Amino acid sequence: MECLLVTGGAGFIGSHLVRLAVERGLRVVDLDALTYAGNPRNLEGIPTERHVFVEGSVNDRALLARLLEEHRPDAVIHLAAESHVDRSLDDPTLFVRTNINGTFELLEATLDHWKGIGPGERERFRYLQVSTDEVYGSVKTGFSREGDPYDPRSPYAASKAAADHLVRSFHHAHGLPTLVTSCGNNYGPRQAPEKLIPRAILCLLAGERLPIYGRGENVRDWIFVEDHCRALLEVVGQGEPGRTYHVGAEDRRRNLDVASTICAVLDELRPRADGARHEESIAFVEDRPGHDLRYALDVSRIRDELGWEAELSFEDGLRRTVSWYLENDAWVTEALARPDALSRQGLGRTERT
Ligand code: NAD
């Protein structure tokens, strides 16, 4: 592959993917609407000879058609989305518009383009949908496997599930060479402060309490973002069209344990001025409505068929993440200046405490 069209490339995962692809010598056309979650700073330092940034929406079919025609990418990797569960509880409108309608526009534009290219190019072309383990809903015991029924339980998860169904339907009905990946919770540098790990780090650094939903019992499958991005390039390059691949580091932890580990790392790297332990700042707050208890992915397919495995342990990845937030004041200051950067979302339709 020589050229990728990546959507959502100014977001958290997208910016790591663009960086990795460019490092590997690929040319990347990066389409991002720069919503509150998109951050041009995330793209700083990426060489512009191999990175074309286009500000625009996946809902704009004419723009999509023009980009496909002009750049003739070998693959489309679709990450652009509204991605925060809590926001989807307050107002799912944008989730439907971006995650479902936007995916539909991208599929239509991609199908038109794919039908018009020569046989060799058509054979090589791929479309990769970047999805989430949340489409399976809460898994009491055991693991979700590729092909398991979907049971999404938040508007965010439902919108991602709908998009996945559309993607598969374009493969079955039209032969579009699509792939779907489902991944658990990513963490790493440049993640917007509204998500658990950056929020915890930034609250602690600001001397504020570290809010944990409910009793912190919810279990998530954690993966360092660069491992996820390596998997995406593996799947788009080697995966079999029509198939779904789970991506995970097989590292499942309760939110409370994640918070305690962050506290321990900060005790070492940035001890509190008053000598107290950071863990003392943990505060339990009202739970997320309908909070899924546990997600867990079976990742044997990607390991056995494509030979991919996560490289970073949670402890090492977290240390790198905390260090990055400590060393990147300008990024942090700007991210915190955005509206609602650390404020609680997701209680808008229930009574606020
Ligand atoms: P993010 O919120 O950090 O980034 C999303 C990006 O999409 C932003 O840059 C935003 O500006 C852009 N965007 C939003 N609407 C757009 C539109 N209409 N047109 C073009 N761009 C638009 O999200 P993320 O955490 O980087 O997640 C990326 C993708 O990976 C999403 O599809 C998400 O569902 C999926 N995913 C995320 C995780 C995770 O833990 N973060 C896990 C599994 C899957």
Coordinates of C-alpha atoms and ligand atoms in Angstrom, one line a residue:
M1 CA 0.0 0.0 0.0
E2 CA 1.1 3.5 -0.7
C3 CA -1.7 5.9 0.2
L4 CA -4.4 5.8 2.9
L5 CA -7.5 8.0 3.3
V6 CA -7.9 8.2 7.1
T7 CA -11.0 9.9 8.6
G8 CA -10.8 11.4 12.1
G9 CA -7.0 11.7 11.9
A10 CA -6.9 14.7 14.2
G11 CA -8.5 12.8 17.0
F12 CA -6.8 10.6 19.6
I13 CA -6.4 7.3 17.8
G14 CA -6.4 8.8 14.3
S15 CA -3.5 11.0 15.0
H16 CA -1.4 8.0 16.3
L17 CA -2.4 6.1 13.2
V18 CA -1.5 8.9 10.8
R19 CA 1.9 9.2 12.6
L20 CA 2.6 5.5 12.4
A21 CA 1.5 5.2 8.7
V22 CA 3.7 8.2 7.7
E23 CA 6.6 6.7 9.7
R24 CA 6.2 3.5 7.6
G25 CA 6.5 5.5 4.4
L26 CA 2.8 5.7 3.5
R27 CA 1.1 8.9 2.2
V28 CA -1.9 9.8 4.2
V29 CA -4.9 12.0 3.3
D30 CA -6.4 12.9 6.6
L31 CA -10.0 14.1 6.7
D32 CA -11.3 15.6 9.9
A33 CA -14.1 18.0 10.8
L34 CA -12.1 19.3 13.8
T35 CA -15.0 19.0 16.2
Y36 CA -14.4 19.6 19.9
A37 CA -12.5 16.3 19.9
G38 CA -10.3 17.0 17.0
N39 CA -7.1 18.8 17.8
P40 CA -4.6 20.1 15.1
R41 CA -1.9 20.0 17.8
N42 CA -2.2 16.2 17.7
L43 CA -0.6 16.4 14.2
E44 CA 2.4 18.5 15.1
G45 CA 5.7 17.1 13.8
I46 CA 4.2 14.9 11.1
P47 CA 6.1 15.6 7.9
T48 CA 3.8 17.4 5.5
E49 CA 5.3 15.8 2.4
R50 CA 3.4 12.6 3.2
H51 CA 0.5 14.0 5.1
V52 CA -2.3 16.0 3.6
F53 CA -4.8 17.4 6.1
V54 CA -8.2 18.3 4.9
E55 CA -10.7 20.0 7.2
G56 CA -14.2 18.6 6.3
S57 CA -16.9 16.2 7.2
V58 CA -17.5 12.6 6.3
N59 CA -21.1 13.7 5.8
D60 CA -20.0 15.6 2.8
R61 CA -20.3 13.1 -0.1
A62 CA -19.1 15.5 -2.8
L63 CA -15.9 16.2 -0.8
L64 CA -15.4 12.4 -0.2
A65 CA -15.8 11.7 -3.9
R66 CA -13.3 14.5 -4.8
L67 CA -10.7 13.2 -2.3
L68 CA -11.0 9.6 -3.5
E69 CA -10.8 10.7 -7.1
E70 CA -7.8 13.0 -6.6
H71 CA -5.7 10.9 -4.3
R72 CA -6.7 7.4 -5.3
P73 CA -6.0 5.8 -1.9
D74 CA -5.3 2.1 -1.6
A75 CA -7.5 2.0 1.5
V76 CA -9.9 4.0 3.6
I77 CA -9.6 3.7 7.3
H78 CA -12.7 5.2 9.0
L79 CA -12.2 6.5 12.5
A80 CA -14.2 9.8 12.5
A81 CA -16.9 9.5 15.0
E82 CA -18.5 11.0 18.1
S83 CA -16.8 8.9 20.6
H84 CA -17.8 9.8 24.2
V85 CA -20.5 7.6 25.7
D86 CA -21.5 10.2 28.3
R87 CA -22.2 12.8 25.7
S88 CA -24.4 10.3 23.8
L89 CA -26.5 10.0 26.9
D90 CA -27.1 13.7 27.0
D91 CA -27.8 14.1 23.3
P92 CA -27.4 11.4 20.8
T93 CA -28.3 13.5 17.7
L94 CA -24.7 14.0 16.6
F95 CA -23.9 10.4 17.2
V96 CA -26.6 9.3 14.7
R97 CA -25.6 12.0 12.2
T98 CA -21.8 11.3 12.3
N99 CA -21.5 7.7 13.2
I100 CA -24.4 6.3 11.2
N101 CA -25.2 8.8 8.5
G102 CA -21.5 9.7 8.1
T103 CA -20.5 6.1 7.7
F104 CA -23.2 5.7 5.1
E105 CA -22.0 8.6 3.1
L106 CA -18.5 7.3 3.2
L107 CA -19.6 3.8 2.1
E108 CA -21.6 5.3 -0.8
A109 CA -18.7 7.5 -2.0
T110 CA -16.2 4.6 -1.5
L111 CA -18.5 2.1 -3.4
D112 CA -18.9 4.6 -6.3
H113 CA -15.2 5.1 -6.4
W114 CA -14.3 1.4 -6.2
K115 CA -16.6 0.5 -9.0
G116 CA -14.9 3.1 -11.3
I117 CA -11.3 2.0 -10.8
G118 CA -9.4 -0.6 -12.8
P119 CA -9.4 -4.3 -11.9
G120 CA -6.0 -4.4 -10.3
E121 CA -6.6 -1.4 -8.1
R122 CA -10.1 -2.7 -7.3
E123 CA -8.6 -6.0 -6.2
R124 CA -6.1 -4.4 -3.8
F125 CA -8.5 -1.8 -2.4
R126 CA -9.7 -2.1 1.2
Y127 CA -12.2 -0.2 3.5
L128 CA -11.6 -0.6 7.2
Q129 CA -14.2 0.3 9.8
V130 CA -12.8 1.0 13.3
S131 CA -15.3 -0.2 15.8
T132 CA -15.5 -0.9 19.5
D133 CA -16.1 -3.8 21.9
E134 CA -19.1 -1.8 23.3
V135 CA -21.3 -3.1 20.4
Y136 CA -21.5 -6.4 22.3
G137 CA -22.9 -4.9 25.4
S138 CA -22.0 -6.0 28.9
V139 CA -20.4 -9.5 29.0
K140 CA -21.0 -11.2 32.4
T141 CA -18.5 -13.9 32.0
G142 CA -16.3 -15.3 29.2
F143 CA -15.4 -13.3 26.1
S144 CA -17.0 -11.7 23.0
R145 CA -16.0 -13.5 19.8
E146 CA -16.2 -12.2 16.2
G147 CA -19.7 -13.0 15.0
D148 CA -21.4 -12.9 18.4
P149 CA -24.7 -11.0 18.3
Y150 CA -24.6 -7.3 19.0
D151 CA -26.3 -5.9 22.1
P152 CA -25.4 -2.2 22.3
R153 CA -26.7 -0.4 25.4
S154 CA -25.8 3.2 25.0
P155 CA -26.6 5.5 22.1
Y156 CA -22.9 5.6 21.3
A157 CA -22.6 1.8 21.1
A158 CA -25.9 1.6 19.2
S159 CA -24.6 4.1 16.6
K160 CA -21.3 2.2 16.2
A161 CA -23.3 -1.1 15.9
A162 CA -25.5 0.4 13.2
A163 CA -22.5 1.6 11.3
D164 CA -20.9 -1.9 11.5
H165 CA -24.1 -3.4 10.1
L166 CA -24.0 -1.0 7.2
V167 CA -20.4 -1.8 6.4
R168 CA -21.1 -5.5 6.3
S169 CA -24.1 -5.0 4.2
F170 CA -21.9 -3.2 1.6
H171 CA -19.6 -6.2 1.5
H172 CA -22.4 -8.8 1.2
A173 CA -24.6 -6.8 -1.2
H174 CA -22.0 -5.1 -3.4
G175 CA -18.7 -7.0 -2.8
L176 CA -17.0 -3.9 -1.4
P177 CA -13.8 -5.3 0.3
T178 CA -14.6 -4.2 3.8
L179 CA -13.1 -5.1 7.2
V180 CA -14.2 -4.3 10.7
T181 CA -12.0 -4.1 13.8
S182 CA -13.5 -4.0 17.3
C183 CA -11.2 -2.8 20.1
G184 CA -11.4 -2.1 23.8
N185 CA -10.5 1.0 25.7
N186 CA -7.5 2.8 24.3
Y187 CA -5.2 5.0 26.4
G188 CA -2.0 7.0 25.6
P189 CA -0.7 10.5 24.8
R190 CA -3.1 13.1 23.2
Q191 CA -6.4 11.7 24.5
A192 CA -9.0 14.3 25.2
P193 CA -9.4 15.0 28.9
E194 CA -13.0 13.8 29.1
K195 CA -11.9 10.1 29.0
L196 CA -11.0 8.2 32.2
I197 CA -7.2 8.0 32.1
P198 CA -6.4 11.6 31.0
R199 CA -9.1 13.0 33.2
A200 CA -7.7 11.2 36.2
I201 CA -4.1 12.4 35.5
L202 CA -5.2 16.0 34.9
C203 CA -7.5 16.1 37.9
L204 CA -4.7 14.9 40.1
L205 CA -2.2 17.3 38.7
A206 CA -4.7 20.1 39.3
G207 CA -5.1 19.1 42.9
E208 CA -8.7 18.2 42.4
R209 CA -10.6 15.0 43.4
L210 CA -10.4 12.1 41.0
P211 CA -14.0 11.2 40.2
I212 CA -14.8 7.4 39.8
Y213 CA -18.3 6.4 38.6
G214 CA -20.3 4.2 41.0
R215 CA -17.9 2.0 43.0
G216 CA -15.3 1.7 40.2
E217 CA -16.2 -2.0 39.6
N218 CA -16.6 -1.7 35.8
V219 CA -14.1 -3.8 33.9
R220 CA -12.6 -2.6 30.7
D221 CA -10.2 -4.2 28.2
W222 CA -7.2 -1.7 28.1
I223 CA -4.8 -1.3 25.2
F224 CA -2.0 1.2 24.5
V225 CA -3.1 3.3 21.5
E226 CA 0.1 2.5 19.4
D227 CA -0.6 -1.2 19.7
H228 CA -4.1 -0.6 18.4
C229 CA -2.7 1.4 15.4
R230 CA -0.2 -1.4 14.5
A231 CA -3.2 -3.8 14.5
L232 CA -5.2 -1.5 12.2
L233 CA -2.3 -1.4 9.6
E234 CA -2.0 -5.2 10.0
V235 CA -5.7 -5.8 9.3
V236 CA -5.9 -3.3 6.4
G237 CA -2.8 -4.9 4.8
Q238 CA -3.4 -8.6 5.6
G239 CA -7.0 -9.1 6.7
E240 CA -9.5 -11.0 4.7
P241 CA -12.3 -8.8 3.2
G242 CA -15.6 -9.5 4.9
R243 CA -14.1 -10.4 8.2
T244 CA -14.0 -8.8 11.6
Y245 CA -11.0 -8.8 13.9
H246 CA -10.9 -8.1 17.6
V247 CA -8.0 -6.1 18.8
G248 CA -7.0 -6.2 22.5
A249 CA -4.1 -6.6 24.9
E250 CA -6.0 -9.1 27.1
D251 CA -5.5 -6.8 30.0
R252 CA -8.8 -6.3 31.8
R253 CA -9.0 -4.1 34.9
R254 CA -11.6 -2.5 37.1
N255 CA -11.8 1.3 36.8
L256 CA -10.8 1.6 40.4
D257 CA -7.6 -0.4 39.9
V258 CA -6.8 1.7 36.9
A259 CA -7.2 4.8 39.0
S260 CA -5.0 3.4 41.8
T261 CA -2.3 2.5 39.3
I262 CA -2.3 6.1 38.0
C263 CA -2.0 7.4 41.5
A264 CA 0.9 5.1 42.2
V265 CA 2.7 6.3 39.1
L266 CA 2.1 9.9 40.0
D267 CA 3.3 9.4 43.6
E268 CA 6.6 8.5 42.0
L269 CA 6.8 10.9 39.1
R270 CA 5.0 14.0 40.7
P271 CA 4.5 13.5 44.5
R272 CA 1.9 15.7 46.2
A273 CA 3.3 18.9 47.8
D274 CA 1.6 18.0 51.1
G275 CA 3.2 14.6 51.2
A276 CA -0.2 12.7 51.0
R277 CA -0.7 9.9 48.5
H278 CA -2.6 10.7 45.3
E279 CA -5.0 7.8 46.1
E280 CA -6.6 10.0 48.8
S281 CA -8.1 12.1 46.0
I282 CA -10.2 9.3 44.7
A283 CA -13.9 10.1 45.1
F284 CA -16.9 8.0 44.1
V285 CA -19.5 9.9 42.2
E286 CA -22.9 9.0 40.8
D287 CA -22.7 6.2 38.3
R288 CA -23.2 6.5 34.5
P289 CA -26.8 5.6 33.7
G290 CA -26.9 2.1 32.3
H291 CA -23.2 1.6 32.9
D292 CA -22.1 -1.7 31.3
L293 CA -20.2 -3.7 33.9
R294 CA -17.7 -5.7 31.8
Y295 CA -16.3 -5.8 28.3
A296 CA -14.0 -8.6 27.3
L297 CA -12.8 -9.5 23.8
D298 CA -11.4 -12.8 22.5
V299 CA -8.4 -11.8 20.4
S300 CA -7.3 -15.3 19.2
R301 CA -8.3 -14.6 15.5
I302 CA -5.9 -11.6 15.0
R303 CA -3.2 -13.4 16.9
D304 CA -3.5 -16.8 15.1
E305 CA -4.4 -15.5 11.6
L306 CA -2.4 -12.3 11.3
G307 CA 0.3 -12.9 13.9
W308 CA -0.4 -9.6 15.7
E309 CA 0.0 -9.2 19.4
A310 CA 0.0 -6.1 21.8
E311 CA 3.6 -5.2 22.7
L312 CA 3.2 -2.9 25.7
S313 CA 2.1 -3.9 29.2
F314 CA -0.4 -1.7 31.0
E315 CA 2.2 -0.6 33.5
D316 CA 4.7 0.5 30.8
G317 CA 2.0 2.1 28.7
L318 CA 0.6 4.0 31.6
R319 CA 4.0 5.2 32.7
R320 CA 4.6 6.5 29.1
T321 CA 1.1 8.1 29.1
V322 CA 1.5 9.9 32.5
S323 CA 5.0 11.1 31.5
W324 CA 3.7 12.5 28.2
Y325 CA 1.0 14.5 30.1
L326 CA 3.7 15.8 32.5
E327 CA 5.9 16.9 29.7
N328 CA 3.4 18.5 27.3
D329 CA 2.2 21.6 29.1
A330 CA 1.1 23.5 26.0
W331 CA -1.1 20.6 24.8
V332 CA -2.6 20.2 28.3
T333 CA -3.3 23.9 28.9
E334 CA -5.0 24.2 25.5
A335 CA -7.0 21.0 26.0
L336 CA -8.2 22.2 29.4
A337 CA -9.2 25.6 28.0
R338 CA -11.8 23.9 25.8
P339 CA -15.4 24.2 26.9
D340 CA -16.5 21.3 29.2
A341 CA -13.0 19.8 29.2
L342 CA -13.3 18.2 32.6
S343 CA -16.9 18.7 33.4
R344 CA -19.2 15.8 34.1
Q345 CA -21.3 14.7 31.1
G346 CA -24.0 12.1 30.8
L347 CA -26.4 13.1 33.5
G348 CA -28.3 15.6 31.4
R349 CA -31.4 13.4 31.1
T350 CA -31.4 12.3 34.7
E351 CA -31.5 14.4 37.8
R352 CA -28.1 16.0 38.5
T353 CA -26.6 15.7 41.9
Ligands
NAD1 P1 -11.8 11.1 19.2 O1 -13.1 11.6 19.7 O2 -10.6 11.4 19.9 O3 -11.6 11.5 17.7 C1 -12.7 11.5 16.7 C2 -12.2 12.4 15.6 O4 -13.3 12.4 14.6 C3 -12.0 13.9 16.0 O5 -10.8 14.3 15.5 C4 -13.2 14.6 15.3 O6 -12.9 16.0 14.9 C5 -13.4 13.7 14.1 N1 -14.8 13.9 13.6 C6 -16.0 13.9 14.3 N2 -17.0 14.0 13.5 C7 -16.5 14.1 12.2 C8 -17.1 14.2 10.9 N3 -18.4 14.3 10.7 N4 -16.3 14.2 9.8 C9 -14.9 14.1 10.0 N5 -14.3 14.0 11.2 C10 -15.1 14.0 12.3 O7 -12.0 9.5 19.1 P2 -11.0 8.3 19.3 O8 -11.0 7.9 20.7 O9 -9.7 8.7 18.6 O10 -11.8 7.2 18.4 C11 -11.6 7.0 17.1 C12 -12.4 5.9 16.5 O11 -12.1 4.7 17.2 C13 -13.9 6.1 16.8 O12 -14.6 5.6 15.6 C14 -14.2 5.2 18.0 O13 -15.6 4.8 18.0 C15 -13.2 4.1 17.8 N6 -12.8 3.4 19.0 C16 -12.3 4.2 20.1 C17 -11.9 3.5 21.2 C18 -11.3 4.3 22.4 O14 -11.0 3.7 23.4 N7 -11.0 5.6 22.2 C19 -12.0 2.2 21.3 C20 -12.6 1.4 20.3 C21 -12.9 2.1 19.1

